[in-house]
Amino acid sequence: AGGTKYLREDGDGTSSWQAVGGSISNPVWMTAEYDTTQGSVPYNSASVRLVILADGVSDRTSFQTVTPAGATSITAAKLVVKGGAAGNALFTISSRAFTDGDTDAGGTTDSIAETTYAIQNSIYDFFDVSAAFNGLTIADDEVIGVKLTRNGGGAADTVAANVMVVGMYLTFA
């Protein structure tokens, strides 16, 4: 059939033509970003950069991506972190989708209120944070922005060490 296509390597020594936008269920990776108030570990033994969210203070990181062609919703979201110690981390996650012509107050937003996440010591944890995106209305070429805040000084935050953030991935439909 017609439409724009690309040639895909199928992994078995063959190739096939695929419609652009025909399959958008592959996750989109977002690397955690940091600013001058945070530290980062350039590369650990797994060769990934980690953004540090410190203990005892409110610390944050952000993520950004753009929606793939044909996307109308986010069906899954996973946050990838590594604990410097075991315990519960207090996270708040907020998201926003905006497009050409929107103002700072435009677009759609959603969030997960401050919630505890059970962190393991020196183990990568993949947390389902899909609820932070349920209220977003998305279309082609929308920018998705995400803010993750750790309340390391909160009484319910029992990780007595840094929590390192690798990134987040979104699956679109």
Coordinates of N, CA and C in Angstrom, one line a residue:
A1 N 0.8 -1.2 0.0 CA 0.0 0.0 0.0 C 0.9 1.2 0.0
G2 N 0.3 2.4 -0.2 CA 1.0 3.6 -0.3 C 1.5 4.2 1.0
G3 N 2.0 5.4 1.0 CA 2.5 6.0 2.2 C 4.0 5.9 2.3
T4 N 4.6 6.6 3.2 CA 6.0 6.6 3.4 C 6.4 5.4 4.2
K5 N 7.5 4.8 3.7 CA 8.0 3.5 4.3 C 9.5 3.6 4.6
Y6 N 10.0 2.8 5.4 CA 11.4 2.6 5.7 C 11.8 1.2 5.7
L7 N 13.1 0.9 5.4 CA 13.6 -0.5 5.4 C 14.1 -0.9 6.7
R8 N 13.5 -2.0 7.3 CA 13.9 -2.4 8.6 C 14.7 -3.7 8.5
E9 N 15.8 -3.8 9.3 CA 16.5 -5.1 9.4 C 15.7 -5.9 10.4
D10 N 15.3 -7.1 10.0 CA 14.5 -7.9 10.8 C 15.2 -8.8 11.8
G11 N 16.6 -8.8 11.8 CA 17.3 -9.5 12.8 C 17.6 -11.0 12.4
D12 N 17.0 -11.5 11.4 CA 17.2 -12.9 11.0 C 17.9 -12.9 9.6
G13 N 18.6 -11.8 9.2 CA 19.3 -11.8 8.0 C 18.4 -11.3 6.8
T14 N 17.1 -10.9 7.1 CA 16.2 -10.4 6.1 C 15.9 -9.0 6.4
S15 N 15.3 -8.3 5.5 CA 14.8 -6.9 5.7 C 13.3 -6.9 5.2
S16 N 12.6 -5.9 5.7 CA 11.2 -5.7 5.2 C 10.9 -4.2 5.2
W17 N 10.0 -3.8 4.4 CA 9.5 -2.5 4.3 C 8.4 -2.3 5.4
Q18 N 8.5 -1.2 6.2 CA 7.5 -0.9 7.2 C 7.0 0.5 7.0
A19 N 5.7 0.7 7.3 CA 5.1 2.0 7.2 C 5.6 2.9 8.3
V20 N 5.9 4.1 8.0 CA 6.4 5.1 9.0 C 5.1 5.3 9.9
G21 N 5.3 5.3 11.2 CA 4.2 5.5 12.1 C 3.3 4.3 12.3
G22 N 3.7 3.2 11.5 CA 2.8 2.0 11.6 C 2.9 1.3 12.9
S23 N 4.1 1.4 13.6 CA 4.3 0.8 14.9 C 4.9 1.8 15.8
I24 N 4.2 2.2 16.8 CA 4.7 3.2 17.7 C 4.8 2.7 19.1
S25 N 4.7 1.4 19.3 CA 4.7 0.8 20.6 C 6.1 0.6 21.2
N26 N 7.2 0.9 20.4 CA 8.5 0.8 21.0 C 8.7 1.9 22.0
P27 N 9.3 1.6 23.1 CA 9.5 2.7 24.1 C 10.5 3.8 23.6
V28 N 10.2 5.0 24.1 CA 11.0 6.1 23.8 C 11.8 6.4 25.1
W29 N 13.2 6.4 25.0 CA 14.0 6.6 26.2 C 14.2 8.1 26.4
M30 N 14.2 8.5 27.7 CA 14.5 9.9 28.1 C 15.6 9.9 29.2
T31 N 16.8 10.4 28.9 CA 17.9 10.4 29.8 C 17.6 11.5 30.9
A32 N 17.9 11.2 32.1 CA 17.7 12.2 33.2 C 18.7 13.4 33.0
E33 N 18.2 14.6 33.2 CA 19.0 15.8 33.1 C 19.4 16.3 34.4
Y34 N 20.5 17.1 34.5 CA 20.8 17.7 35.8 C 21.3 19.1 35.6
D35 N 21.3 19.8 36.7 CA 21.7 21.2 36.7 C 22.9 21.4 37.7
T36 N 23.3 22.6 37.9 CA 24.5 22.9 38.7 C 24.3 22.6 40.2
T37 N 23.0 22.4 40.6 CA 22.8 22.1 42.0 C 23.0 20.6 42.3
Q38 N 23.1 19.8 41.3 CA 23.1 18.4 41.4 C 24.5 17.8 41.0
G39 N 24.8 16.7 41.5 CA 26.0 16.0 41.0 C 25.5 14.9 40.0
S40 N 26.5 14.4 39.2 CA 26.2 13.3 38.4 C 27.4 12.4 38.4
V41 N 27.2 11.1 38.2 CA 28.3 10.1 38.1 C 28.4 10.0 36.6
P42 N 29.5 10.4 36.0 CA 29.6 10.4 34.5 C 29.3 9.1 33.9
Y43 N 29.9 8.0 34.4 CA 29.6 6.7 33.9 C 29.9 5.7 35.0
N44 N 29.0 4.8 35.2 CA 29.3 3.7 36.3 C 29.7 2.5 35.5
S45 N 29.8 1.4 36.3 CA 30.3 0.1 35.7 C 29.4 -0.4 34.6
A46 N 28.1 0.0 34.6 CA 27.2 -0.3 33.5 C 27.3 0.6 32.3
S47 N 28.2 1.6 32.4 CA 28.4 2.6 31.3 C 27.1 3.5 31.1
V48 N 26.5 3.8 32.2 CA 25.3 4.8 32.1 C 25.6 5.9 33.0
R49 N 25.1 7.1 32.6 CA 25.3 8.3 33.5 C 24.1 8.3 34.5
L50 N 24.4 8.6 35.7 CA 23.4 8.7 36.8 C 23.3 10.1 37.3
V51 N 22.1 10.6 37.5 CA 21.9 11.9 38.1 C 21.6 11.6 39.6
I52 N 22.3 12.3 40.4 CA 22.2 12.1 41.9 C 21.0 13.0 42.4
L53 N 20.1 12.4 43.2 CA 19.1 13.1 44.0 C 19.5 12.9 45.4
A54 N 20.0 13.9 46.1 CA 20.6 13.8 47.4 C 19.7 13.5 48.5
D55 N 20.2 12.9 49.6 CA 19.5 12.7 50.8 C 19.4 13.9 51.6
G56 N 18.3 14.1 52.4 CA 18.2 15.2 53.3 C 17.7 16.5 52.8
V57 N 17.5 16.6 51.5 CA 17.0 17.8 50.8 C 16.0 17.5 49.7
S58 N 15.3 18.5 49.2 CA 14.5 18.4 48.1 C 15.3 18.6 46.8
D59 N 15.4 17.6 46.0 CA 16.2 17.6 44.8 C 15.4 17.1 43.6
R60 N 15.8 17.5 42.4 CA 14.9 17.2 41.2 C 15.8 16.9 40.0
T61 N 15.1 16.3 39.0 CA 15.7 16.1 37.7 C 14.5 16.2 36.7
S62 N 14.9 16.3 35.5 CA 13.8 16.4 34.4 C 14.1 15.6 33.2
F63 N 13.1 15.4 32.4 CA 13.2 14.6 31.2 C 12.4 15.2 30.1
Q64 N 12.8 15.0 28.9 CA 12.1 15.6 27.7 C 12.1 14.7 26.5
T65 N 11.1 14.7 25.8 CA 11.0 14.0 24.5 C 9.9 14.6 23.6
V66 N 9.8 14.1 22.4 CA 8.7 14.5 21.6 C 7.9 13.3 21.2
T67 N 6.6 13.4 21.0 CA 5.8 12.3 20.6 C 6.1 11.8 19.2
P68 N 6.0 10.5 19.0 CA 6.2 10.0 17.7 C 5.0 10.2 16.8
A69 N 5.2 10.2 15.5 CA 4.1 10.4 14.6 C 3.0 9.3 14.8
G70 N 1.7 9.8 14.9 CA 0.6 8.9 15.1 C 0.2 8.6 16.5
A71 N 1.0 9.0 17.5 CA 0.8 8.8 18.9 C -0.5 9.5 19.3
T72 N -1.3 8.9 20.1 CA -2.5 9.5 20.7 C -2.6 9.3 22.2
S73 N -1.7 8.5 22.8 CA -1.7 8.3 24.2 C -0.4 7.6 24.6
I74 N -0.1 7.7 25.9 CA 1.0 7.1 26.6 C 0.4 5.9 27.3
T75 N 0.9 4.7 26.9 CA 0.3 3.4 27.5 C 1.1 2.9 28.7
A76 N 2.4 3.3 28.8 CA 3.2 2.8 29.9 C 4.4 3.8 30.1
A77 N 4.8 3.9 31.3 CA 6.0 4.7 31.7 C 6.7 4.1 32.8
K78 N 8.0 4.0 32.6 CA 8.9 3.3 33.7 C 10.0 4.3 34.0
L79 N 10.2 4.5 35.3 CA 11.3 5.3 35.9 C 12.4 4.3 36.3
V80 N 13.6 4.6 35.9 CA 14.8 3.7 36.2 C 15.7 4.4 37.2
V81 N 15.9 3.9 38.4 CA 16.7 4.5 39.5 C 17.6 3.4 40.1
K82 N 18.6 3.9 40.8 CA 19.5 3.0 41.6 C 19.7 3.6 42.9
G83 N 19.5 2.8 44.0 CA 19.7 3.4 45.3 C 21.1 3.2 45.9
G84 N 21.5 4.2 46.7 CA 22.8 4.2 47.4 C 22.6 3.4 48.7
A85 N 21.4 3.1 49.1 CA 21.0 2.3 50.2 C 19.6 1.9 50.1
A86 N 19.2 0.9 50.8 CA 17.8 0.4 50.7 C 16.9 1.3 51.6
G87 N 15.6 1.4 51.2 CA 14.7 2.2 52.0 C 13.6 2.7 51.1
N88 N 12.7 3.6 51.6 CA 11.7 4.2 50.8 C 12.1 5.6 50.4
A89 N 12.0 5.9 49.1 CA 12.3 7.3 48.6 C 10.9 7.9 48.3
L90 N 10.8 9.2 48.7 CA 9.6 10.0 48.4 C 9.8 10.8 47.1
F91 N 9.0 10.4 46.1 CA 9.0 11.1 44.8 C 7.7 11.7 44.5
T92 N 7.8 12.9 43.8 CA 6.6 13.5 43.2 C 7.0 13.6 41.7
I93 N 6.0 13.2 40.8 CA 6.3 13.2 39.4 C 5.2 14.0 38.7
S94 N 5.6 15.0 37.9 CA 4.7 15.8 37.1 C 5.0 15.8 35.7
S95 N 4.0 15.9 34.8 CA 4.3 15.8 33.4 C 3.5 16.9 32.7
R96 N 3.9 17.2 31.5 CA 3.2 18.3 30.7 C 3.4 18.0 29.2
A97 N 2.4 18.1 28.4 CA 2.5 18.0 27.0 C 2.1 19.4 26.4
F98 N 2.9 19.8 25.4 CA 2.6 21.1 24.8 C 3.1 21.1 23.3
T99 N 2.5 22.0 22.5 CA 2.8 22.0 21.1 C 3.0 23.4 20.6
D100 N 3.2 23.5 19.4 CA 3.4 24.8 18.7 C 2.2 25.7 19.0
G101 N 2.5 26.9 19.5 CA 1.4 27.9 19.8 C 1.0 27.9 21.2
D102 N 1.3 26.9 22.0 CA 1.0 26.9 23.5 C 1.9 27.9 24.2
T103 N 1.3 28.4 25.3 CA 2.1 29.2 26.2 C 2.6 28.4 27.4
D104 N 3.3 29.0 28.3 CA 3.8 28.3 29.5 C 2.6 27.6 30.3
A105 N 1.4 28.3 30.2 CA 0.3 27.7 30.9 C -0.6 26.8 30.0
G106 N -0.1 26.6 28.7 CA -0.9 25.8 27.8 C -0.6 24.3 27.9
G107 N -1.2 23.6 27.0 CA -1.0 22.2 27.0 C -1.8 21.5 28.0
T108 N -1.4 20.2 28.3 CA -2.1 19.4 29.3 C -1.1 18.9 30.3
T109 N -1.6 18.7 31.6 CA -0.7 18.3 32.6 C -1.3 17.1 33.4
D110 N -0.4 16.4 34.2 CA -0.8 15.4 35.1 C 0.3 15.2 36.1
S111 N 0.0 14.4 37.1 CA 1.1 14.2 38.1 C 0.7 13.0 39.0
I112 N 1.8 12.6 39.8 CA 1.6 11.6 40.9 C 2.0 12.4 42.1
A113 N 1.1 12.5 43.1 CA 1.5 13.2 44.3 C 2.6 12.5 45.0
E114 N 3.2 13.1 46.0 CA 4.3 12.5 46.8 C 3.9 11.1 47.2
T115 N 4.8 10.2 46.8 CA 4.5 8.7 47.0 C 5.8 8.1 47.4
T116 N 5.8 7.0 48.2 CA 7.0 6.3 48.5 C 7.2 5.2 47.5
Y117 N 8.5 5.0 47.2 CA 8.9 3.9 46.3 C 10.0 3.1 47.0
A118 N 9.9 1.8 47.1 CA 10.9 1.0 47.8 C 12.1 0.8 46.9
I119 N 13.2 1.4 47.4 CA 14.5 1.4 46.7 C 15.4 0.3 47.2
Q120 N 16.1 -0.4 46.4 CA 17.0 -1.4 46.8 C 18.4 -0.8 46.8
N121 N 19.3 -1.4 47.6 CA 20.7 -1.0 47.7 C 21.5 -1.5 46.5
S122 N 22.0 -0.5 45.7 CA 22.9 -0.8 44.6 C 22.3 -1.7 43.5
I123 N 20.9 -1.7 43.4 CA 20.2 -2.5 42.4 C 19.4 -1.5 41.6
Y124 N 19.3 -1.7 40.3 CA 18.4 -0.9 39.4 C 17.0 -1.3 39.7
D125 N 16.1 -0.3 39.9 CA 14.7 -0.5 40.1 C 14.0 0.2 38.9
F126 N 13.0 -0.5 38.4 CA 12.1 0.0 37.3 C 10.7 0.2 37.9
F127 N 10.3 1.4 38.1 CA 9.0 1.7 38.7 C 8.0 2.1 37.6
D128 N 6.8 1.6 37.7 CA 5.7 2.0 36.8 C 5.2 3.3 37.3
V129 N 5.3 4.3 36.5 CA 4.8 5.7 36.8 C 3.8 6.2 35.8
S130 N 3.1 5.2 35.2 CA 2.2 5.5 34.1 C 1.1 6.5 34.5
A131 N 0.7 6.5 35.8 CA -0.3 7.4 36.3 C 0.0 8.9 36.1
A132 N 1.3 9.2 36.0 CA 1.7 10.6 35.9 C 1.4 11.1 34.5
F133 N 0.9 10.3 33.6 CA 0.7 10.7 32.2 C -0.8 10.5 31.7
N134 N -1.6 9.9 32.6 CA -3.0 9.6 32.2 C -3.8 10.8 31.7
G135 N -3.5 12.0 32.3 CA -4.3 13.2 31.9 C -3.8 14.0 30.7
L136 N -2.7 13.5 30.1 CA -2.2 14.2 28.9 C -2.9 13.9 27.7
T137 N -3.2 15.0 26.9 CA -3.8 14.8 25.6 C -2.7 15.1 24.6
I138 N -2.3 14.1 23.8 CA -1.2 14.2 22.9 C -1.6 14.0 21.5
A139 N -0.7 14.5 20.6 CA -0.8 14.4 19.2 C 0.6 14.4 18.6
D140 N 0.7 14.4 17.3 CA 2.0 14.4 16.6 C 2.8 15.6 17.1
D141 N 4.1 15.4 17.3 CA 5.1 16.5 17.6 C 4.8 17.3 18.8
E142 N 4.2 16.7 19.8 CA 4.0 17.4 21.1 C 5.3 17.1 21.9
V143 N 5.7 18.1 22.6 CA 6.8 18.0 23.6 C 6.3 17.5 24.9
I144 N 6.9 16.4 25.4 CA 6.6 15.9 26.7 C 7.7 16.3 27.7
G145 N 7.3 17.0 28.7 CA 8.3 17.4 29.8 C 7.9 16.7 31.1
V146 N 8.9 16.2 31.8 CA 8.6 15.5 33.1 C 9.6 16.0 34.1
K147 N 9.0 16.2 35.3 CA 9.8 16.7 36.5 C 9.7 15.6 37.6
L148 N 10.8 15.1 38.1 CA 10.9 14.2 39.2 C 11.5 14.9 40.3
T149 N 10.8 14.9 41.5 CA 11.4 15.6 42.7 C 11.5 14.5 43.8
R150 N 12.6 14.5 44.4 CA 12.8 13.6 45.6 C 12.7 14.5 46.9
N151 N 11.9 14.2 47.8 CA 11.8 14.9 49.1 C 12.7 14.1 50.1
G152 N 14.0 14.2 49.9 CA 15.0 13.5 50.7 C 15.0 13.9 52.2
G153 N 14.3 15.0 52.5 CA 14.2 15.4 53.9 C 12.9 15.0 54.5
G154 N 12.0 14.4 53.8 CA 10.7 14.0 54.3 C 10.9 12.9 55.3
A155 N 10.0 12.8 56.3 CA 10.1 11.8 57.3 C 9.9 10.4 56.7
A156 N 9.1 10.3 55.7 CA 8.9 9.0 55.1 C 10.0 8.5 54.1
D157 N 10.9 9.4 53.8 CA 12.0 9.1 52.9 C 13.1 8.4 53.8
T158 N 13.2 7.1 53.7 CA 14.2 6.4 54.6 C 15.4 5.9 53.9
V159 N 15.6 6.3 52.7 CA 16.9 6.0 52.0 C 17.9 7.0 52.5
A160 N 18.8 6.5 53.4 CA 19.8 7.4 54.0 C 21.0 7.5 53.1
A161 N 20.8 7.8 51.9 CA 21.9 8.0 50.9 C 21.3 8.6 49.6
N162 N 22.2 8.8 48.7 CA 21.7 9.4 47.4 C 20.9 8.3 46.6
V163 N 19.9 8.8 45.8 CA 19.2 8.0 44.9 C 19.7 8.5 43.5
M164 N 20.1 7.6 42.7 CA 20.6 7.9 41.4 C 19.6 7.6 40.3
V165 N 19.3 8.5 39.4 CA 18.3 8.4 38.4 C 19.0 8.2 37.1
V166 N 18.6 7.1 36.4 CA 19.2 6.8 35.0 C 18.3 7.5 34.0
G167 N 17.0 7.3 34.0 CA 16.1 7.9 33.0 C 14.8 7.3 33.2
M168 N 14.0 7.5 32.1 CA 12.6 7.1 32.1 C 12.3 6.7 30.6
Y169 N 11.4 5.7 30.5 CA 10.9 5.5 29.1 C 9.4 5.4 29.0
L170 N 8.9 5.9 27.9 CA 7.5 6.0 27.6 C 7.1 5.1 26.4
T171 N 6.0 4.4 26.5 CA 5.5 3.7 25.4 C 4.2 4.4 24.9
F172 N 4.1 4.6 23.6 CA 3.0 5.3 23.0 C 2.1 4.4 22.2
A173 N 0.9 4.8 22.1 CA -0.1 4.1 21.2 C -0.8 5.1 20.3

